[in-house]
Coordinates of C-alpha atoms in Angstrom, one line a residue:
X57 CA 84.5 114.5 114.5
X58 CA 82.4 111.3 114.9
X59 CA 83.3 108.0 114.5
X60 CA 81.1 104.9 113.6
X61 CA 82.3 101.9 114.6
X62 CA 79.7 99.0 113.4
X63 CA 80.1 95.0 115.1
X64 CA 79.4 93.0 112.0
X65 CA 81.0 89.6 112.9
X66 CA 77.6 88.2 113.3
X67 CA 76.6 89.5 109.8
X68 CA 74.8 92.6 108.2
X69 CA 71.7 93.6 106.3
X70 CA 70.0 96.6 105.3
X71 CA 67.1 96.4 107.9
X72 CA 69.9 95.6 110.7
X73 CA 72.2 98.5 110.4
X74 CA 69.3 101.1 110.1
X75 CA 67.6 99.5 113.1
X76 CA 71.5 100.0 115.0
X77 CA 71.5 103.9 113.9
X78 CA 68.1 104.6 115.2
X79 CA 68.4 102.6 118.4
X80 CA 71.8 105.1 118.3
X81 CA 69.6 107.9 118.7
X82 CA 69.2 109.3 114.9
X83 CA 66.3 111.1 113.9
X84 CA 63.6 109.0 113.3
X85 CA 61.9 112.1 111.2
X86 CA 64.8 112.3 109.2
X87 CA 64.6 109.1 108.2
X88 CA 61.5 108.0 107.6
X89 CA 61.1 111.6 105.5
X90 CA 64.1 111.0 103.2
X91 CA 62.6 107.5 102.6
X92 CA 59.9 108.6 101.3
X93 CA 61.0 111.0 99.2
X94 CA 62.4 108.3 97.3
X95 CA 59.7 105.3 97.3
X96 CA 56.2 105.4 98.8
X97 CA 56.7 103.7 102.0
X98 CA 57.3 104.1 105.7
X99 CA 59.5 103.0 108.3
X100 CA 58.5 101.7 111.4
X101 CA 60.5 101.4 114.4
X102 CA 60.5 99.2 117.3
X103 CA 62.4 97.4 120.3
X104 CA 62.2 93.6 121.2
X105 CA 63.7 91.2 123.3
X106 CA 66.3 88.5 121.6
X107 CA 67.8 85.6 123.8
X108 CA 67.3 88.1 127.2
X109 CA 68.9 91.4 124.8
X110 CA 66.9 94.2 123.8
X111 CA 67.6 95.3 120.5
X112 CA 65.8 97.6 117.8
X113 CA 64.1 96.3 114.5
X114 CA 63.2 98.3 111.3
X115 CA 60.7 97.4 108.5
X116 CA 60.1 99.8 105.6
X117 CA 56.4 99.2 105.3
X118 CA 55.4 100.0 101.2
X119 CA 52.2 102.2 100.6
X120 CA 49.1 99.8 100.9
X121 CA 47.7 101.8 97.1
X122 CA 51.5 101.4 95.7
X123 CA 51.4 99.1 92.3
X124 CA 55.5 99.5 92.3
X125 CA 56.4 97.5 94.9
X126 CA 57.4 94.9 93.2
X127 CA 60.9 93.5 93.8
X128 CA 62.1 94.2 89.8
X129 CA 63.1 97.5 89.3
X130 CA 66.0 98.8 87.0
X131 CA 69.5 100.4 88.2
X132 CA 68.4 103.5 85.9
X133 CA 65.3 103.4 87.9
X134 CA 66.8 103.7 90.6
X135 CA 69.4 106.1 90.0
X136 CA 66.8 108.7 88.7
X137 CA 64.2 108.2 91.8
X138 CA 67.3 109.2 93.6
X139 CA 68.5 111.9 91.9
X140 CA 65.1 113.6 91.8
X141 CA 64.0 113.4 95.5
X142 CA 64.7 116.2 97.4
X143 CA 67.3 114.9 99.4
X144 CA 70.7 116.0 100.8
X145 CA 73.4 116.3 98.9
X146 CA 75.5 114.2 100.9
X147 CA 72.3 111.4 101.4
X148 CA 71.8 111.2 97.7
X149 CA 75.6 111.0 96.7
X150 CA 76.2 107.9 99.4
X151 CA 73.0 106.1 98.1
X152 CA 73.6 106.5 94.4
X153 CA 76.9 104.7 95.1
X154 CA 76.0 102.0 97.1
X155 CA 73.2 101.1 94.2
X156 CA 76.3 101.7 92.2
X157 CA 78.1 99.1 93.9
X158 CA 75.6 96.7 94.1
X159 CA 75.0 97.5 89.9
X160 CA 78.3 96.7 89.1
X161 CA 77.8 93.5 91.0
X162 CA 75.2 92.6 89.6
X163 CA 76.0 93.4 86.4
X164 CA 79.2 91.4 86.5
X165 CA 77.7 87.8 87.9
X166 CA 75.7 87.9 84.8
X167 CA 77.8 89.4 82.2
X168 CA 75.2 92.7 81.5
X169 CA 75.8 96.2 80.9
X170 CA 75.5 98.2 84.2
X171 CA 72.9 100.8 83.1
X172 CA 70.2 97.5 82.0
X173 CA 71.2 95.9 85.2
X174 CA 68.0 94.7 86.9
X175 CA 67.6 94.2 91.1
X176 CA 65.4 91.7 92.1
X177 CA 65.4 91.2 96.2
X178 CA 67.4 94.8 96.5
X179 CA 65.3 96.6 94.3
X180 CA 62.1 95.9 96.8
X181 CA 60.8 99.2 99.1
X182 CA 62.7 97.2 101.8
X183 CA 65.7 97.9 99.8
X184 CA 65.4 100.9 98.6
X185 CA 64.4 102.4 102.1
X186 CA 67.3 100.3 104.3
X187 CA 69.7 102.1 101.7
X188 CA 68.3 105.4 101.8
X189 CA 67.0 105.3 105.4
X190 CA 70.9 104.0 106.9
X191 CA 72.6 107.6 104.4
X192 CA 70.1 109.4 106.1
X193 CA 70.3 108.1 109.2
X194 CA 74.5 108.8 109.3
X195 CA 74.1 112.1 108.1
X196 CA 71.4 112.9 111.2
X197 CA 74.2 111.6 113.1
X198 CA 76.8 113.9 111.9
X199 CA 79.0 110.5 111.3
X200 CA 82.2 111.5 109.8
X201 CA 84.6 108.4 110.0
X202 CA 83.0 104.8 109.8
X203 CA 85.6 101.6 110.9
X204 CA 83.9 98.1 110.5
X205 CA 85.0 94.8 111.4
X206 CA 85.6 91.5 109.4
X207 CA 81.7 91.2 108.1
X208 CA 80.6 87.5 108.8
X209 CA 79.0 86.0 105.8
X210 CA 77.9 82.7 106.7
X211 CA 78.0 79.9 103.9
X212 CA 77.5 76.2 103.2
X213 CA 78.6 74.1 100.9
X214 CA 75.2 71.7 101.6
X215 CA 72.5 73.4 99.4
X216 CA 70.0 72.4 101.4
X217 CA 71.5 75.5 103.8
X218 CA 72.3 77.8 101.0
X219 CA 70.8 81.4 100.7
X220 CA 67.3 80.4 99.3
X221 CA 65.4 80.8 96.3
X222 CA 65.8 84.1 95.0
X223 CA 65.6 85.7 91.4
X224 CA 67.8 83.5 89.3
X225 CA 67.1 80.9 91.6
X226 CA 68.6 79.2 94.6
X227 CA 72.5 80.3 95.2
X228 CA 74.8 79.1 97.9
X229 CA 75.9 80.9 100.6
X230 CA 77.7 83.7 101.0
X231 CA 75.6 84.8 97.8
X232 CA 77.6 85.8 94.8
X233 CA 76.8 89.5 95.4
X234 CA 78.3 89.5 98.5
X235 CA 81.5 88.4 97.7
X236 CA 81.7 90.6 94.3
X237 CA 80.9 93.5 96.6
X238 CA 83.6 92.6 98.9
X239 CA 86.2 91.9 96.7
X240 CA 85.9 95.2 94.8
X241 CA 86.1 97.4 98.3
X242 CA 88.8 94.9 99.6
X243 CA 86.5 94.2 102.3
X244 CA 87.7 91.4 104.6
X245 CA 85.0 88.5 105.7
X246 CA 84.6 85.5 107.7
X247 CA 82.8 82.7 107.6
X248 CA 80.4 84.3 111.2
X249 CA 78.6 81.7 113.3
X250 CA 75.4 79.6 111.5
X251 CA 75.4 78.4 108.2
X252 CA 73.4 79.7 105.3
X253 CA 73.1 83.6 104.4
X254 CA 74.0 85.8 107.3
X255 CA 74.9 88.8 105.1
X256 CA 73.0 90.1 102.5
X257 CA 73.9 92.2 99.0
X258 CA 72.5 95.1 100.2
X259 CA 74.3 95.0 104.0
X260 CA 77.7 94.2 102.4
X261 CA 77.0 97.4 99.6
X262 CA 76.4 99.0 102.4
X263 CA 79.6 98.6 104.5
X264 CA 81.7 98.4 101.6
X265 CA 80.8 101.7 100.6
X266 CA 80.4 103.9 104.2
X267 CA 83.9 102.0 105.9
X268 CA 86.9 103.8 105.5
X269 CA 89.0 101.3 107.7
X270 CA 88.3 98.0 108.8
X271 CA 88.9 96.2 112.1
X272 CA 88.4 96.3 116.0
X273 CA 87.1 99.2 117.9
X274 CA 89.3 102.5 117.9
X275 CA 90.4 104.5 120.1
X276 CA 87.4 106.8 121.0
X277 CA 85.2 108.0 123.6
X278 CA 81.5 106.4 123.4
X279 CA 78.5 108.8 123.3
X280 CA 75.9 106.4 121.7
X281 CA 75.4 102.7 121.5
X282 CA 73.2 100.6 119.2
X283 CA 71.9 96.8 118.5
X284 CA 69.5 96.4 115.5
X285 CA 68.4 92.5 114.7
X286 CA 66.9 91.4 111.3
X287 CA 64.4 89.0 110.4
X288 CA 65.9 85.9 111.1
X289 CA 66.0 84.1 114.3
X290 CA 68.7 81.6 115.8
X291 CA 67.8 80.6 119.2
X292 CA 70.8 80.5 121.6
X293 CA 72.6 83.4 119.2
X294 CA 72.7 86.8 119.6
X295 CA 72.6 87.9 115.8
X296 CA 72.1 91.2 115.7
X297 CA 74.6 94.0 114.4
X298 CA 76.3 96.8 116.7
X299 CA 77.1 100.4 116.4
X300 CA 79.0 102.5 118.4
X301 CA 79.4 106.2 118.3
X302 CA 81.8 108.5 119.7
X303 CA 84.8 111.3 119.3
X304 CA 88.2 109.8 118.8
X305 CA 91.1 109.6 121.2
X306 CA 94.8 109.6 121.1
X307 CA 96.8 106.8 122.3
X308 CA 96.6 106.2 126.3
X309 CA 93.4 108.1 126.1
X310 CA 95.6 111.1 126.1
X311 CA 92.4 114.1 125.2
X312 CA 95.6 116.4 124.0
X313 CA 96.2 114.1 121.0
X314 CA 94.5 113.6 117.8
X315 CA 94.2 111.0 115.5
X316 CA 95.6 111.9 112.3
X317 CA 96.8 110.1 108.7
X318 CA 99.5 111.3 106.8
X319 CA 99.4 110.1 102.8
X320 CA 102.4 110.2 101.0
X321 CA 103.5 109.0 97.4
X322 CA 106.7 109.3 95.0
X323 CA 106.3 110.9 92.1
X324 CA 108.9 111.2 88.9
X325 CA 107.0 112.3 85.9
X326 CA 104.6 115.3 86.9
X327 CA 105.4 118.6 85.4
X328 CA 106.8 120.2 88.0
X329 CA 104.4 123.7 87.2
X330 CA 101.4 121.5 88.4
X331 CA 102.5 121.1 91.6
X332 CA 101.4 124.5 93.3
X333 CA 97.6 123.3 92.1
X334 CA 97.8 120.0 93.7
X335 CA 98.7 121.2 96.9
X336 CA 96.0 124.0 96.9
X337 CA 93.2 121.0 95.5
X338 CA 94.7 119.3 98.8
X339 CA 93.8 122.1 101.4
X340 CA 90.4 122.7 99.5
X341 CA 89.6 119.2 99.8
X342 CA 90.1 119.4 103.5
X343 CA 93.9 118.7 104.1
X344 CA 95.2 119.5 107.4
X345 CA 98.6 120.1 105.6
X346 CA 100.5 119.5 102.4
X347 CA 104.2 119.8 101.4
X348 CA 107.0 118.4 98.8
X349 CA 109.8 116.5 99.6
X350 CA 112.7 116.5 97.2
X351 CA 114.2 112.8 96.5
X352 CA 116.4 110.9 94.4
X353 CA 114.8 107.9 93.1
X354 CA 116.1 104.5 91.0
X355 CA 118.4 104.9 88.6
X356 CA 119.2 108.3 89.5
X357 CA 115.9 110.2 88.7
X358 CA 115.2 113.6 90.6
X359 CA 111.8 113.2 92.0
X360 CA 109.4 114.5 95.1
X361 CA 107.6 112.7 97.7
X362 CA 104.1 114.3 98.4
X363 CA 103.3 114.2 101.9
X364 CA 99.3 115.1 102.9
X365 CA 98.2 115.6 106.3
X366 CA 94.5 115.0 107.1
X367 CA 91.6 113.9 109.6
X368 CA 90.7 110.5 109.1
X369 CA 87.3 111.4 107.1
X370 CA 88.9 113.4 104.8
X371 CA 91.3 110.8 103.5
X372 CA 88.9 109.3 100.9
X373 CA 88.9 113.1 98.9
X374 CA 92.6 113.1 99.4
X375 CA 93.2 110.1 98.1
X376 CA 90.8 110.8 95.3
X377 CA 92.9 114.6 94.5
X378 CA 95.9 112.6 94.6
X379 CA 94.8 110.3 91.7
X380 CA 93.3 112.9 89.9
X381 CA 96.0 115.6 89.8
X382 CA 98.5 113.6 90.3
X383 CA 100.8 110.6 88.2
X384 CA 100.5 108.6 91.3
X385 CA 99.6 105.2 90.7
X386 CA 99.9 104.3 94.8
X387 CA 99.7 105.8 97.8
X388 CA 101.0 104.7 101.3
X389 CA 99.0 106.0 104.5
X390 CA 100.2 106.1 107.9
X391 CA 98.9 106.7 111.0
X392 CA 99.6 109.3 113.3
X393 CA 99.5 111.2 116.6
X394 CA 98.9 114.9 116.6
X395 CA 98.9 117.5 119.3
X396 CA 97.6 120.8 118.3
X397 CA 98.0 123.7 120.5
X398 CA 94.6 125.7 121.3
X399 CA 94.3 128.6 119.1
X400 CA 92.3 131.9 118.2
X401 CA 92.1 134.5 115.9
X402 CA 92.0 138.2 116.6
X403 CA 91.6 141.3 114.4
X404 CA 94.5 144.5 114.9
X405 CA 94.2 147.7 113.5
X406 CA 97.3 148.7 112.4
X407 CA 98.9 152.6 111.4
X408 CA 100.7 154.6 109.6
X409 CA 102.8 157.0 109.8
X410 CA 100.1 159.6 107.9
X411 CA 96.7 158.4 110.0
X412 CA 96.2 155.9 107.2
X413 CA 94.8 152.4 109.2
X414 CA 94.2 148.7 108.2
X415 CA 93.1 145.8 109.8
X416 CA 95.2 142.8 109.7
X417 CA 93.9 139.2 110.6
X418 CA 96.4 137.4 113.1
X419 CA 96.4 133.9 114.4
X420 CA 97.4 132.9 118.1
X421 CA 98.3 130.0 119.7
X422 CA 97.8 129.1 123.7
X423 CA 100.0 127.3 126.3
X424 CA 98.5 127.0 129.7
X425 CA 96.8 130.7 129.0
X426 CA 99.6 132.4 127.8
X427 CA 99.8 133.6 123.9
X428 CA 103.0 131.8 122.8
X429 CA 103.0 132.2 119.3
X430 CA 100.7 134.5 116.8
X431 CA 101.0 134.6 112.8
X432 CA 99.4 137.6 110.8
X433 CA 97.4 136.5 107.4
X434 CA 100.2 137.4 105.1
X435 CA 97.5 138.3 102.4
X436 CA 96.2 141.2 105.2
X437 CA 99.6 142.2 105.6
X438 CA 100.1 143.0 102.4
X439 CA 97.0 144.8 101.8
X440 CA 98.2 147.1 104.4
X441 CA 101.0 147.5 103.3
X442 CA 100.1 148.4 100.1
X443 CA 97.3 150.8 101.5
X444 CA 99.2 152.6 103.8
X445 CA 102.6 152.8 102.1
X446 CA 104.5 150.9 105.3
X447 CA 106.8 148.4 104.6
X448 CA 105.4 145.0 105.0
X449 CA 107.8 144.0 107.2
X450 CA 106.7 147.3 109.2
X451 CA 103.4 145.9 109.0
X452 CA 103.7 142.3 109.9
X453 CA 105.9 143.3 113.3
X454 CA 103.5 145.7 114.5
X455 CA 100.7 143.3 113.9
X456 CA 102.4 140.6 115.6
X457 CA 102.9 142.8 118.6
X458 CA 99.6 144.1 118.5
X459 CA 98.1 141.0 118.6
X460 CA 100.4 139.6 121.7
X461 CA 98.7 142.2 123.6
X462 CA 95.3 141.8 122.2
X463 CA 92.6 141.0 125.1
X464 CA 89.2 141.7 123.4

């Protein structure tokens, strides 16, 4: 597991956060090749020196022969470059939904149907490759958890310090997008230091779509740090947004513990013959664990309390199962600590009683090098038992022993 955790108090764009993830040490190939898969430009890379601090900057430089560069360009457009370009799966499906995002922005402010939505500054190359460039860039990086904090947004009610002129003309800051785009992800904000536009549409698309938590730095052990500045300048303020990477710790910096979430939800009303299909949509989604809870709700109804069990970046597809399978209309989601012994798994050959043999599957668990516990795949078990005519209680002992003695 990796954690992101991205410094965005000072504000966020595009161009800043990719600049953070390459200083970070992602794969400037990657990058600049998934880019370009999508629009005819480059990205170029470079450090410079800010009020004494070195950070990194990123332009996406458009083809010099390119007659598209123009800032107009359609959400369809958009959605079809990117679902043509041979891109990862997981780069393509982040993009599309931070243009997605920033459609339905867009599309609300000025009271249009999504799919004729038309960018103006975010549909630019610029745009296009900070989106594409920072999906790439977190995949290269094998990011699986992102926390963020409060984004500052600037703002002003003097126009004369408002955003600028842009495509429907000059808007106060924080721009309208922005704060569509935070409100729908329930992303908190500040005012950050300076007045006018410290955040742009595409930065706060960005962050609203890759966080999965918001606030302070975790709990975690730092492998990779980042600074990457935009193109605006305050003298005597360090602007420029931070990343950090690491693995994450338990509490105390205890390397024994995990950091796990349990969801849970009460539910009254679901056919109780669905419930062996949520659970197993739960462990195919990535659930640690998941289990039923019988309860007795208002007014006397019989009901269960679904309890889930998963690593912090798998939360978003449980949540999403949840809804989806589920008549849940809520979910509550809890932090916890988990220790998890070290484990194995070992193959046995087990036999019967008339030279028949099978192999059985057996888990083992480890406590200061000794086996203390070890679990045959019950679905082995029976298989050998069926093959060889043993019991399966026959089977599942003399697995277990075997295994206890395994040291291959």
């Amino acid at each position: 597991m990796t954690t992101l955790w991205v410094d965005a108090g000072r504000g966020a764009a595009g161009d800043m956060l990719l600049a953070a993830l390459w200083d970070a040490g992602a794969d400037e190939t990657a990058v600049r090749a998934a880019v370009r898969a999508v629009v005819p430009a480059d990205v170029v890379f470079r450090h410079e020196v800010r009020d004494g601090f070195r950070v990194a900057r990123a332009e996406v430089v458009p083809d010099a022969d390119d007659a598209r560069s123009g800032p107009d360009r359609r959400w369809a457009d958009i959605k079809r470059a990117l679902a043509t370009a041979p891109l990862h799966g997981r780069v393509r499906d982040t993009a599309t939904a931070v243009f997605a995002a920033l459609a339905a922005a867009e599309a609300e402010i000025h009271g249009s149907d999504v799919d004729r939505v038309h960018f103006h500054e975010v549909g630019a190359h610029d745009s296009v490759g900070d989106v594409v460039g920072v999906c790439a860039a977190l995949h290269a990086l094998g990011v699986s958890r992102v926390v963020c904090t409060p984004v500052g947004v600037g703002g002003s009610s003097d126009a004369e310090d408002a955003a600028g002129t842009l495509g429907h003309g000059r808007v106060p800051a924080p721009v309208p997008a922005v704060l569509h785009l935070a409100t729908a992800a329930g992303a908190p904000v500040l005012a950050g230091p300076g007045a006018g536009e410290t955040c742009t549409p595409t930065g706060m698309a960005l962050l609203a779509t890759l966080a999965d938590s918001w606030g302070p730095l975790p709990p975690l052990r730092p492998a990779a740090l980042g600074a990457g500045a935009g193109t605006r300048e305050t003298p005597g303020r360090f602007g420029a947004l931070r990343v950090v990477l690491g693995a994450p710790v338990g509490p105390l910096g205890d390397t024994g513990v995990d950091v796990a979430l349990v969801t849970s939800t009460n539910v009254d009303d679901l056919d109780p013959r669905l419930w062996p299909r949520v659970l197993a949509c739960l462990l195919e989604a990535g659930a640690s664990d998941a289990w039923l809870t019988p309860i007795l709700m208002k007014k006397g109804r019989p009901a269960h309390t679904l309890h889930v069990l998963s690593d912090p970046e798998r939360a978003s597809a449980v949540r999403d199962v949840v809804a989806r399978e589920t008549s849940a209309i809520g979910m509550r989601v809890q932090a916890v600590a988990k220790h998890a012994l070290p484990r194995d798994e070992v193959e046995v050959t087990v036999d019967a009683a008339d030279g028949t043999s099978d192999r059985v599957r057996v888990k083992r668990a480890w406590l200061d090098g000794r086996v203390v516990n070890v679990q045959p795949e019950w679905e082995d078990v029976a298989v050998a038992a069926a093959r060889t005519g043993a019991p399966a209680k026959v089977v599942l002992a003399r697995a277990a022993a075997l295994a206890q003695e395994h040291t291959g």
